Tab-separated table of C-alpha atoms and ligand atoms in Angstrom:
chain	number	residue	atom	x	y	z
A	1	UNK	CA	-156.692	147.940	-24.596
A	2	UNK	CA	-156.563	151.316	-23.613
A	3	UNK	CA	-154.883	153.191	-20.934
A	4	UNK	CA	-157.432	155.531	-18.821
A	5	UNK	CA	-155.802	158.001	-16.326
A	6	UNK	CA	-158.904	158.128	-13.171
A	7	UNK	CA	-158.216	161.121	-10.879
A	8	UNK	CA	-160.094	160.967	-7.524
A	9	UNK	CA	-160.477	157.028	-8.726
A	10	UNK	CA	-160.537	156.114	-4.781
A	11	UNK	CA	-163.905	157.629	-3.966
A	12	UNK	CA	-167.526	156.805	-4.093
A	13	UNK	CA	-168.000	157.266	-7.969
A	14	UNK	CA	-164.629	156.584	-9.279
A	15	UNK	CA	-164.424	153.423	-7.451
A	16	UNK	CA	-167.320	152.289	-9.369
A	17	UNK	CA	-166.180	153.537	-12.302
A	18	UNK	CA	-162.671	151.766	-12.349
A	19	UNK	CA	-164.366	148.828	-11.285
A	20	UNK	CA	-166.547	148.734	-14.655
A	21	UNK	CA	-163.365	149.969	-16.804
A	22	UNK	CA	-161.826	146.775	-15.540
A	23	UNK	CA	-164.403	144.782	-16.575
A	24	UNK	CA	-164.391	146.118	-19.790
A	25	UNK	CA	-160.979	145.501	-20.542
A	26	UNK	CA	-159.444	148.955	-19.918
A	27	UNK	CA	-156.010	149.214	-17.879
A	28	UNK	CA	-156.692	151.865	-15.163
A	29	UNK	CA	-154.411	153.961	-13.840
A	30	UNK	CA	-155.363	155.968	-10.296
A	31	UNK	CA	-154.411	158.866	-8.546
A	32	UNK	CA	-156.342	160.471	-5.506
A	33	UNK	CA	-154.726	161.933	-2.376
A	34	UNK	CA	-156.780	159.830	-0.244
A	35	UNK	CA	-158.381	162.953	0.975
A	36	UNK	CA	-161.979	161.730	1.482
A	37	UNK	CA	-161.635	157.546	0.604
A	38	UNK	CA	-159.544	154.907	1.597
A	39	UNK	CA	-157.496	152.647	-0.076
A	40	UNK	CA	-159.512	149.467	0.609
A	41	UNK	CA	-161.899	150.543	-2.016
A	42	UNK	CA	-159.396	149.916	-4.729
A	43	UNK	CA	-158.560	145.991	-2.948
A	44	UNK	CA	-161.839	145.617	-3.264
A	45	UNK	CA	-161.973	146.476	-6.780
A	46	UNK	CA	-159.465	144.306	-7.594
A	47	UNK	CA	-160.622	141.793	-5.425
A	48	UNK	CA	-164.412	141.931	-7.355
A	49	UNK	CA	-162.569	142.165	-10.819
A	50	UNK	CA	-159.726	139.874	-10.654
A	51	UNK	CA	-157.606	142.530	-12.149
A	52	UNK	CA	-154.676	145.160	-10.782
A	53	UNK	CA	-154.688	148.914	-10.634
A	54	UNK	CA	-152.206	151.072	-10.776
A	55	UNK	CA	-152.547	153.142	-7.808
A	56	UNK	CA	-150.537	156.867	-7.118
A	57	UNK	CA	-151.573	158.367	-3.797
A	58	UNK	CA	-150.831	161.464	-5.629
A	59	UNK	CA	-152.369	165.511	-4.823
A	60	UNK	CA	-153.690	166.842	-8.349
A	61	UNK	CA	-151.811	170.260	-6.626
A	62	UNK	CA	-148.583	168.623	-6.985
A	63	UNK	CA	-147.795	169.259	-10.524
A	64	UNK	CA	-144.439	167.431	-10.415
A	65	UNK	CA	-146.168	164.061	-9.213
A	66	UNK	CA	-148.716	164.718	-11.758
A	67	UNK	CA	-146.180	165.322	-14.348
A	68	UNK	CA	-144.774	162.403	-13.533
A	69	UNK	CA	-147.912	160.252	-14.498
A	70	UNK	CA	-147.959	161.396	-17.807
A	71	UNK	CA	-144.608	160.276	-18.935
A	72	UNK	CA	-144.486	157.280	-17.236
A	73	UNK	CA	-147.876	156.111	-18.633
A	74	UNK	CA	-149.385	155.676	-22.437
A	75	UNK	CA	-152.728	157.568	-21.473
A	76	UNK	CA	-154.837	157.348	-23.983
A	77	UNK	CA	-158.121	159.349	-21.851
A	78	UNK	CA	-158.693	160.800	-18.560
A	79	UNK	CA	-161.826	160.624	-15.844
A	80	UNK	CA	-161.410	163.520	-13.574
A	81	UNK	CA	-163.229	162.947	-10.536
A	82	UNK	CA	-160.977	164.488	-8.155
A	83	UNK	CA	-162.692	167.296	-5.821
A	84	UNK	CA	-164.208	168.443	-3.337
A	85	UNK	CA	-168.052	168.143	-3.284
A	86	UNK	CA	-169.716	169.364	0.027
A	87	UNK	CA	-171.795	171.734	-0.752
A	88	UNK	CA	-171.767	173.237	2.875
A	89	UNK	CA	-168.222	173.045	3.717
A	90	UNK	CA	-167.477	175.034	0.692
A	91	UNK	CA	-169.411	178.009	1.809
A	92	UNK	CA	-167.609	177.892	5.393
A	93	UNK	CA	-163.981	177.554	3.474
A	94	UNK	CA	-164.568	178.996	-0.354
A	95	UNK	CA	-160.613	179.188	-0.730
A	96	UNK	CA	-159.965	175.368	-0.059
A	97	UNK	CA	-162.752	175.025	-2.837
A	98	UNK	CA	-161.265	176.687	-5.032
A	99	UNK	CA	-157.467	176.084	-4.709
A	100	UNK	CA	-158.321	172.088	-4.579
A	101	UNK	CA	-160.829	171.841	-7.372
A	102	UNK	CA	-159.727	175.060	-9.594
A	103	UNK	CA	-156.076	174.614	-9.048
A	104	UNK	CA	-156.497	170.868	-9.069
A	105	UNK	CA	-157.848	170.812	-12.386
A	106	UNK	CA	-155.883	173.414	-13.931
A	107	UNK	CA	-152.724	171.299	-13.084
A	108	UNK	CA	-153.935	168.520	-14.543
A	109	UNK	CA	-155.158	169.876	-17.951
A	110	UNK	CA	-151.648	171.484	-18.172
A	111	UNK	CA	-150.006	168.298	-17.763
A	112	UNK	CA	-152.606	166.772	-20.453
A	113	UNK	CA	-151.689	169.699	-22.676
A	114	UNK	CA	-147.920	168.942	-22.028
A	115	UNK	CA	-148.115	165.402	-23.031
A	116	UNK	CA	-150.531	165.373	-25.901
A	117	UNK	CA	-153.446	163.810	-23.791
A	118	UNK	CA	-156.538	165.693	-25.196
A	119	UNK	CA	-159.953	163.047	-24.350
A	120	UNK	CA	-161.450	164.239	-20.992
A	121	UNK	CA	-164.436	163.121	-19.201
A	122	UNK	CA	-165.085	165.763	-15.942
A	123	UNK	CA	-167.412	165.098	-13.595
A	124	UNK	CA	-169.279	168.226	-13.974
A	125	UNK	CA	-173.029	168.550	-11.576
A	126	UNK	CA	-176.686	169.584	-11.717
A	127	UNK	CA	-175.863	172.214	-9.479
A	128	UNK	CA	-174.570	173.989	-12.009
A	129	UNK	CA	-178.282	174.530	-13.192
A	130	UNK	CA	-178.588	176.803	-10.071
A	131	UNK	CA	-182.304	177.173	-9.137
A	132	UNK	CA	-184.360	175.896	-12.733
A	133	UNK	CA	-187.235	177.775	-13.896
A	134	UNK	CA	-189.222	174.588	-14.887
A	135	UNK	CA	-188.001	170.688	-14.940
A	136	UNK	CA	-187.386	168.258	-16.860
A	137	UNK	CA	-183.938	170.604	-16.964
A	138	UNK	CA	-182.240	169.888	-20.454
A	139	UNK	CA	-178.700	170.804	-21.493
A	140	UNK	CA	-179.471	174.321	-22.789
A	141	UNK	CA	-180.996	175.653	-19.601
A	142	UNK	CA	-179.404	178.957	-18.055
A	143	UNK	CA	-176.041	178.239	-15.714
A	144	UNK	CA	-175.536	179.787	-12.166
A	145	UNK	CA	-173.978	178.724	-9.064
A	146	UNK	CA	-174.984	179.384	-5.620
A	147	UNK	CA	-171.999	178.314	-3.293
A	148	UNK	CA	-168.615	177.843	-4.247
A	149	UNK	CA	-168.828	174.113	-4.902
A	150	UNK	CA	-171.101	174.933	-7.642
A	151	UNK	CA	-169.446	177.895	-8.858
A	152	UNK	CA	-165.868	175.425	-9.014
A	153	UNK	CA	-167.762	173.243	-11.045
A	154	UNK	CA	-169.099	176.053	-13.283
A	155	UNK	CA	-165.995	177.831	-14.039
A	156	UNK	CA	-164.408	174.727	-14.915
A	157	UNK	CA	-166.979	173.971	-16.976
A	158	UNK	CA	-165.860	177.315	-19.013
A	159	UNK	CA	-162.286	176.605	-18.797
A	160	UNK	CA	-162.793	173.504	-20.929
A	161	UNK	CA	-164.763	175.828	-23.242
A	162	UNK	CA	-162.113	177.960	-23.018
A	163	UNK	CA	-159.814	175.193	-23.786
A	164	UNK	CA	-162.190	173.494	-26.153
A	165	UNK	CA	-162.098	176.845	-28.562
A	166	UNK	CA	-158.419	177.480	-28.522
A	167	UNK	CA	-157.800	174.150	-29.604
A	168	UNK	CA	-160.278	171.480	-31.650
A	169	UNK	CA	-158.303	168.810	-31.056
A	170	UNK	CA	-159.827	168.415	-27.520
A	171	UNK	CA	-162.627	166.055	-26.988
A	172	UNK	CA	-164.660	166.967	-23.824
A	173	UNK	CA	-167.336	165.609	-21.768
A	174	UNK	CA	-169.100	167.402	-19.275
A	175	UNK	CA	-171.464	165.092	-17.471
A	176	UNK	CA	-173.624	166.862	-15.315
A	177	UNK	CA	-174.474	164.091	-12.482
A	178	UNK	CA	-178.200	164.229	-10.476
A	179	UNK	CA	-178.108	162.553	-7.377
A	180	UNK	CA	-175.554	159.241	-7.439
A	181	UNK	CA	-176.823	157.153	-5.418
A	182	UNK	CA	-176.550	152.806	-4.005
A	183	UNK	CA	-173.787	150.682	-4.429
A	184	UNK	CA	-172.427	147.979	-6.502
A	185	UNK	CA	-174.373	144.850	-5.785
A	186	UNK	CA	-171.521	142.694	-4.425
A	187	UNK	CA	-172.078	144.897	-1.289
A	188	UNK	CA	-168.381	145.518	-0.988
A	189	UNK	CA	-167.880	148.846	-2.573
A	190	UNK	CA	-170.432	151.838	-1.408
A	191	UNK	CA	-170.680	155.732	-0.226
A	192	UNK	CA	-168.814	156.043	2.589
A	193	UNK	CA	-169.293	159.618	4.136
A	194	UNK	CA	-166.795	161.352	6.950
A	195	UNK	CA	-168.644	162.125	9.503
A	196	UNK	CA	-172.507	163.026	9.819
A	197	UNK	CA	-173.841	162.973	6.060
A	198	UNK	CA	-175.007	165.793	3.819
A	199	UNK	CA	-176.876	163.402	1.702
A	200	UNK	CA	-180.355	162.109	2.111
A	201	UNK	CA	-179.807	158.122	1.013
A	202	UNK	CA	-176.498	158.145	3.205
A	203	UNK	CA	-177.919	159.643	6.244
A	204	UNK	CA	-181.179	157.093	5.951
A	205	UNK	CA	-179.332	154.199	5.961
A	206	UNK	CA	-177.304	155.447	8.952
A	207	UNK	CA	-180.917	155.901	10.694
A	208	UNK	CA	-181.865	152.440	9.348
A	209	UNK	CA	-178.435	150.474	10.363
A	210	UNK	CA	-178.740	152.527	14.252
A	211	UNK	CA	-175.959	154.591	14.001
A	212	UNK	CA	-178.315	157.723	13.702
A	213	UNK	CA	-181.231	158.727	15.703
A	214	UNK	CA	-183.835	160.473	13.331
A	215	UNK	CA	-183.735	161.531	9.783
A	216	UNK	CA	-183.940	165.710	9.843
A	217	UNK	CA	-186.141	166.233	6.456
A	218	UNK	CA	-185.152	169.593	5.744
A	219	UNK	CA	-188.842	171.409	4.754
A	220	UNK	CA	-192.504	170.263	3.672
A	221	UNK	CA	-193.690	173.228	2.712
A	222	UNK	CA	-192.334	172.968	-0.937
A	223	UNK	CA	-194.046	173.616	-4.534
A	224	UNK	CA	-193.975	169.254	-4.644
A	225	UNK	CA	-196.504	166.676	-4.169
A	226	UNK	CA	-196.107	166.298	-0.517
A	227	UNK	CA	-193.998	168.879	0.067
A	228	UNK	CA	-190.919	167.404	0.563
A	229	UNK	CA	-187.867	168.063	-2.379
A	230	UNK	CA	-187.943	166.201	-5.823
A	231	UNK	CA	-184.375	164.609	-6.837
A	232	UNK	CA	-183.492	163.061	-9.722
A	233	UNK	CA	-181.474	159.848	-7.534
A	234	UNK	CA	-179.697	157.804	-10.145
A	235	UNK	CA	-177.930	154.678	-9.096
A	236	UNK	CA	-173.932	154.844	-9.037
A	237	UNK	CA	-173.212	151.719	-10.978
A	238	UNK	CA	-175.499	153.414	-14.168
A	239	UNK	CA	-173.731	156.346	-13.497
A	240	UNK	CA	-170.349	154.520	-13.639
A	241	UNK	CA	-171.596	152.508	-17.157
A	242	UNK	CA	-172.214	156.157	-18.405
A	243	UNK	CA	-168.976	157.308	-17.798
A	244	UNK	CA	-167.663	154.425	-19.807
A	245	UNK	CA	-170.385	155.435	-23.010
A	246	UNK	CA	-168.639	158.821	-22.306
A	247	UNK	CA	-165.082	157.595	-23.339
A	248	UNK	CA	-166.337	155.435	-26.457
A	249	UNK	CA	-168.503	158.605	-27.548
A	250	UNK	CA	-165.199	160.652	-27.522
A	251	UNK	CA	-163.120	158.171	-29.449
A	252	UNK	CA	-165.061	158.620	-32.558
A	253	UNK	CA	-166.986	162.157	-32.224
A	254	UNK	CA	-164.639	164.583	-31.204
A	255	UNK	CA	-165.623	168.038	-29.349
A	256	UNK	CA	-167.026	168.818	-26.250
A	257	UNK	CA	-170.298	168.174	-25.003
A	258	UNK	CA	-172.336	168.758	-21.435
A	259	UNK	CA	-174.410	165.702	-20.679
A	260	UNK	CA	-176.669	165.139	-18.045
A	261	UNK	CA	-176.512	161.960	-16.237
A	262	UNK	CA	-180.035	161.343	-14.496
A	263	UNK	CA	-182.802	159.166	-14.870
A	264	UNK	CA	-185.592	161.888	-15.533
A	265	UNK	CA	-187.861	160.905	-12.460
A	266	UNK	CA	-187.950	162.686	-9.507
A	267	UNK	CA	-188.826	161.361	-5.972
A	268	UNK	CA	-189.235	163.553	-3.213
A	269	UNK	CA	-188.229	162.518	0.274
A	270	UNK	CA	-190.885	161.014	1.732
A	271	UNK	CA	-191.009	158.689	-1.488
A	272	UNK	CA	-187.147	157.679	-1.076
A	273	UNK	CA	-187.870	157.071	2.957
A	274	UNK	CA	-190.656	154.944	2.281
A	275	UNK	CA	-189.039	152.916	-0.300
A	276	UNK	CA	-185.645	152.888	1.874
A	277	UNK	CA	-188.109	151.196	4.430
A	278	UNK	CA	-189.473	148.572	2.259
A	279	UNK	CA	-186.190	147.743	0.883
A	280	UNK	CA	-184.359	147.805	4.451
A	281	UNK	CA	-187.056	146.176	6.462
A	282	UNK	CA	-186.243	148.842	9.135
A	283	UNK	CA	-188.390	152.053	10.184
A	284	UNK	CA	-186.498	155.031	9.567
A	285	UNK	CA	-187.792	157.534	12.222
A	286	UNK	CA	-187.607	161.469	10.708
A	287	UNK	CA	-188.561	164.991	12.018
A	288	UNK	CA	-189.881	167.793	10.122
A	289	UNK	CA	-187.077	170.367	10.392
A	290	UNK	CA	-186.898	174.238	8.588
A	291	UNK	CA	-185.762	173.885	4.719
A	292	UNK	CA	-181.740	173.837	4.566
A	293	UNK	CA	-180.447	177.094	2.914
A	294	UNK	CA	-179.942	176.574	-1.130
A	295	UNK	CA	-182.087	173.832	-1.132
A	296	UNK	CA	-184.479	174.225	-4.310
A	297	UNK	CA	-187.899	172.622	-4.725
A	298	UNK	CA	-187.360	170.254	-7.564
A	299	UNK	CA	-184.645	169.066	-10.138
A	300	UNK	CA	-184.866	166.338	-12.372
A	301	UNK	CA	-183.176	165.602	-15.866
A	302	UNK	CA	-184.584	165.582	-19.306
A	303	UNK	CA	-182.130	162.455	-20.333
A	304	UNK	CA	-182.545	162.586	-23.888
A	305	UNK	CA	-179.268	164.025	-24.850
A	306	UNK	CA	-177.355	160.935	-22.857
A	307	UNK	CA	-179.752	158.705	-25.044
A	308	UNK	CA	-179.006	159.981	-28.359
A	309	UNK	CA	-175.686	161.374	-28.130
A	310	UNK	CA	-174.196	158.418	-25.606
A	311	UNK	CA	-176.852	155.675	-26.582
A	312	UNK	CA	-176.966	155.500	-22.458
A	313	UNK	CA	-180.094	155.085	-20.162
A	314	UNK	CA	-180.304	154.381	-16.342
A	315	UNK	CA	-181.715	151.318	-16.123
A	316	UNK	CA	-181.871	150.615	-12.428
A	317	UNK	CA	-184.568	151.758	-10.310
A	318	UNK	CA	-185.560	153.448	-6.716
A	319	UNK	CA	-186.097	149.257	-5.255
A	320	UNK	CA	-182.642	148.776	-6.489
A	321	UNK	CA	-181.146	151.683	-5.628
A	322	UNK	CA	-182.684	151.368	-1.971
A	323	UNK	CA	-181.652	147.863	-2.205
A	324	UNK	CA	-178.192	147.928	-3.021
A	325	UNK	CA	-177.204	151.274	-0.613
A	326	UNK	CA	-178.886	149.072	2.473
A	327	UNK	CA	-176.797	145.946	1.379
A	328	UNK	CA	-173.340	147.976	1.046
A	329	UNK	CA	-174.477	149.673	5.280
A	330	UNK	CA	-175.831	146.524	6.393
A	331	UNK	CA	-172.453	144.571	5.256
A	332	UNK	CA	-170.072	147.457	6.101
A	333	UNK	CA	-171.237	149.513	8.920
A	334	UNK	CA	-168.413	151.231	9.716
A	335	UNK	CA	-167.653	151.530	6.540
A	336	UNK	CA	-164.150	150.770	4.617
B	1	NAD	P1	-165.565	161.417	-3.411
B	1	NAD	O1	-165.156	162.440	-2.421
B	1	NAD	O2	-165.983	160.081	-2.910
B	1	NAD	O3	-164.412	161.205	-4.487
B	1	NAD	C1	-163.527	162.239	-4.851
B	1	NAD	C2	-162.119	161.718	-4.720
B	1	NAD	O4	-161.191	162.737	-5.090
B	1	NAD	C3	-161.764	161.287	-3.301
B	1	NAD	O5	-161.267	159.964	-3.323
B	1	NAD	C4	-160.705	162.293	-2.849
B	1	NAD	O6	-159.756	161.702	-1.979
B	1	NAD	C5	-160.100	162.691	-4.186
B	1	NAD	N1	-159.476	164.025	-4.214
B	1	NAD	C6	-160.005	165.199	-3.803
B	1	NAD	N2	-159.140	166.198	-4.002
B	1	NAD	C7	-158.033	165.650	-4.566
B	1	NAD	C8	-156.782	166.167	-4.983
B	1	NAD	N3	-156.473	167.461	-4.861
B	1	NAD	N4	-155.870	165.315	-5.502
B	1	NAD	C9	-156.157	163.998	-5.622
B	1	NAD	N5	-157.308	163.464	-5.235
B	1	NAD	C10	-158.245	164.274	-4.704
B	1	NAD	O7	-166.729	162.055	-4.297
B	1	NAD	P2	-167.695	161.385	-5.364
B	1	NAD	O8	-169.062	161.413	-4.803
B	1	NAD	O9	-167.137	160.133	-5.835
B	1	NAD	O10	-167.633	162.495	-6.500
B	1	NAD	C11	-166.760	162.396	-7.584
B	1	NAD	C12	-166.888	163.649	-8.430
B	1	NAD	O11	-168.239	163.776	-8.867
B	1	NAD	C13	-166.548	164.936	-7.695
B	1	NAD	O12	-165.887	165.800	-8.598
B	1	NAD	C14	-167.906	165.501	-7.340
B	1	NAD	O13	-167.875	166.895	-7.228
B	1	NAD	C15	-168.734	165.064	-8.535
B	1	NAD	N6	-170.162	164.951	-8.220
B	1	NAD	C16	-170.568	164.180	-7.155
B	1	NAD	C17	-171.913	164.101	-6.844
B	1	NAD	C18	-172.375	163.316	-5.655
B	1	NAD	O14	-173.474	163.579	-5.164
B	1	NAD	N7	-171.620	162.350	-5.143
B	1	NAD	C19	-172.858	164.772	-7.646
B	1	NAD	C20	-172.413	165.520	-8.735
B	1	NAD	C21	-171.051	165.603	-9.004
B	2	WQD	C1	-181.717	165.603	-1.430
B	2	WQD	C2	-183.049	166.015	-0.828
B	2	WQD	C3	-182.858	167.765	0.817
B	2	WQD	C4	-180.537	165.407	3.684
B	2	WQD	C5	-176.379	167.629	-3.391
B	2	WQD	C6	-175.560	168.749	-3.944
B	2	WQD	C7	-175.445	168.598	-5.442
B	2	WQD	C8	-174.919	167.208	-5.805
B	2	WQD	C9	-175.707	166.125	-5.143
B	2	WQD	C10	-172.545	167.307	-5.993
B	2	WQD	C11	-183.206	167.523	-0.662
B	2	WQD	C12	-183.341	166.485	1.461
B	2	WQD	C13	-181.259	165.821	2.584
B	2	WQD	C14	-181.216	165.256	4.923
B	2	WQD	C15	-183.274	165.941	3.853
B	2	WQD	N1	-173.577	167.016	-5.356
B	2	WQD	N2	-182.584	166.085	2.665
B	2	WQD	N3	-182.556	165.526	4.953
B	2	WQD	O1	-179.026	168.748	-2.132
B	2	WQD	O2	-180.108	167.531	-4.078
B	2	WQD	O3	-177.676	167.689	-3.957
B	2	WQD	O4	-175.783	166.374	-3.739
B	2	WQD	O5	-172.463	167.872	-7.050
B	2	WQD	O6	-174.579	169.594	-5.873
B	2	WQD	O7	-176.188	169.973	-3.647
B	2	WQD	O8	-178.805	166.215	-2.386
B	2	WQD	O9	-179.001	164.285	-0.887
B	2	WQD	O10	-178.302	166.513	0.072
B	2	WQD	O11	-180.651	166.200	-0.694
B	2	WQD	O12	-184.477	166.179	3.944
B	2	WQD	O13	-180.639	164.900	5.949
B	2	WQD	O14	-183.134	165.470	0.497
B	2	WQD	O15	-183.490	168.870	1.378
B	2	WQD	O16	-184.552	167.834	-0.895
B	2	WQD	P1	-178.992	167.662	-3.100
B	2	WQD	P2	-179.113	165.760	-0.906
């Protein structure tokens, strides 16, 4: 049984992700600040999984608390999902950004370096493509960032190069996420958003469940179908099972690797409305508003690297994915 260290373990992936771990057999060990979840996803974890976490309501910028972690613990592998992710906010406040997620990380690779702990899995994002030339987008397409969310993720990215070179003995996974979306199916653990949401799926089913008035779909003048942006929307819980592929791939192929995590169909919005509809049994009224600045037309993955490298495939699809998100708002519609 192994040990696995889950920064940022609280929130909307991580949650699902320990919750698999546990069912796997893995001892999980969490630390998030609490900054954008609550605790009740973890009781709910346990709850689903019959089994305990150890929680730390611990700030990756607190190297002490982090240190601390590391010698208490036998980690054998860590799942860094701790950030910041808004793509918006971090163009209003780039420094937050960066301190949490570049700082952040930095503190917690020293403290891996200090104790010996070399297997990393970082939740690393399509954005980091920047604007693609063509799609399916593979692996080897050209990096760029365009707001400082993206650019975190990106320099990190080549800090763990950086790292990766100076020192062999680190095994690496970059897994570049599409668009996470649903919940698990038990309808107790889902995306819970602060506030208004950024996302398309989260801001639907806040339209479909009332608390919303109209979906804003932001453009339908786009290169696409009907107009409307193509995303590559992958459901959480294959996500989480990825991440989990991820951690077996590193225990016998050392190095470092950038993965995307996808399901290599895209759906524009209009096609993830309608099938939010049929899977909600509610009309989700919209309004054709200007494109939203750094928006791109389309972005979808070519998945073969996950396939061959991680033996992974998402194998849920858009009904489920609908499904599942309207079963975790319709249960929870406040949320945790
Ligand atoms: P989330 O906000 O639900 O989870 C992140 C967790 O990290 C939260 O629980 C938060 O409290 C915690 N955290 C943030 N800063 C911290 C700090 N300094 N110390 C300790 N804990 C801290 O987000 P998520 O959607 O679960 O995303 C997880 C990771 O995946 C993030 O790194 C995000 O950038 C990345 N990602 C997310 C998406 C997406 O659309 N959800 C897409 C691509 C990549
Ligand atoms: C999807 C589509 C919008 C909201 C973001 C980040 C990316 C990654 C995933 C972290 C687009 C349209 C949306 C709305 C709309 N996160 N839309 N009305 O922008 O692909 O990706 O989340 O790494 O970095 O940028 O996801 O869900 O915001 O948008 O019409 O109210 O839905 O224009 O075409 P996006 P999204």
């Amino acid at each position: 049984m192994s040990q696995i260290l889950v920064t940022g373990g609280a929130g909307y992936i991580g949650s699902h992700t320990v919750l698999e771990l546990l069912e796997n057999g893995d001892e999980v060990i969490v630390i998030d600040n609490l900054s954008n979840s609550k605790l009740e996803s973890l009781k709910r974890v346990e709850e689903l999984s019959g089994k305990k976490i150890i929680f730390h309501q611990i700030d990756l910028l607190n190297k002490d608390d982090l240190g601390a972690e590391f010698k208490k613990y036998d980690i054998d592998a860590v799942i860094h999902f701790a950030g910041l992710k808004a793509v918006g906010e971090s163009v209003k406040i780039p420094l937050s950004y960066y301190q949490n997620n570049l700082t952040g990380t930095l503190n917690l690779l020293g403290a891996m370096k200090e104790h010996g702990v070399k297997k990393l899995v970082f939740s690393s994002s399509a954005t980091v493509y920047g604007d693609p030339d063509s799609v399916p987008i593979t692996e080897a397409f050209p990096t760029s960032a365009t707001n400082p969310y993206g650019r975190s993720k990106l320099i990190i990215e080549e800090i763990l190069r950086d790292l990766y070179v100076s020192d062999n003995e680190w095994d690496i996974i970059l897994l570049r996420y599409f668009n996470p979306v649903g919940a698990h199916k038990s309808g107790r653990i889902g995306e819970d958003p602060a506030g208004i949401p950024n996302n398309l799926m989260p801001y639907i089913s806040k339209v479909a469940v009332g608390q919303l008035e109209i979906l804003p779909v932001y453009g339908n003048d786009y290169d696409t179908p009907d107009g409307t942006g193509v995303r590559d929307y992958i459901h959480v819980v294959d996500l989480a099972l990825g991440h989990l592929k991820a951690l077996e791939h590193l225990s016998v192929h050392p190095g470092l690797e950038a993965i995307n995590l996808g399901t290599g169909r895209g759906y524009s919005v209009f096609e993830i409305l309608h099938a939010f509809e049929q899977a909600s049994g509610k009309t989700v009224a919209f309004e054709i508003k200007p494109r939203r600045t750094g928006d791109i037309a389309k972005c979808f993955a070519d998945t073969s690297k996950a396939d061959d490298v991680l033996g992974w495939k998402a194998e849920r699809d858009l009904a489920e994915m609908c499904e599942d998100a309207w079963r975790w708002q319709s249960m929870n519609p406040n949320g945790y």
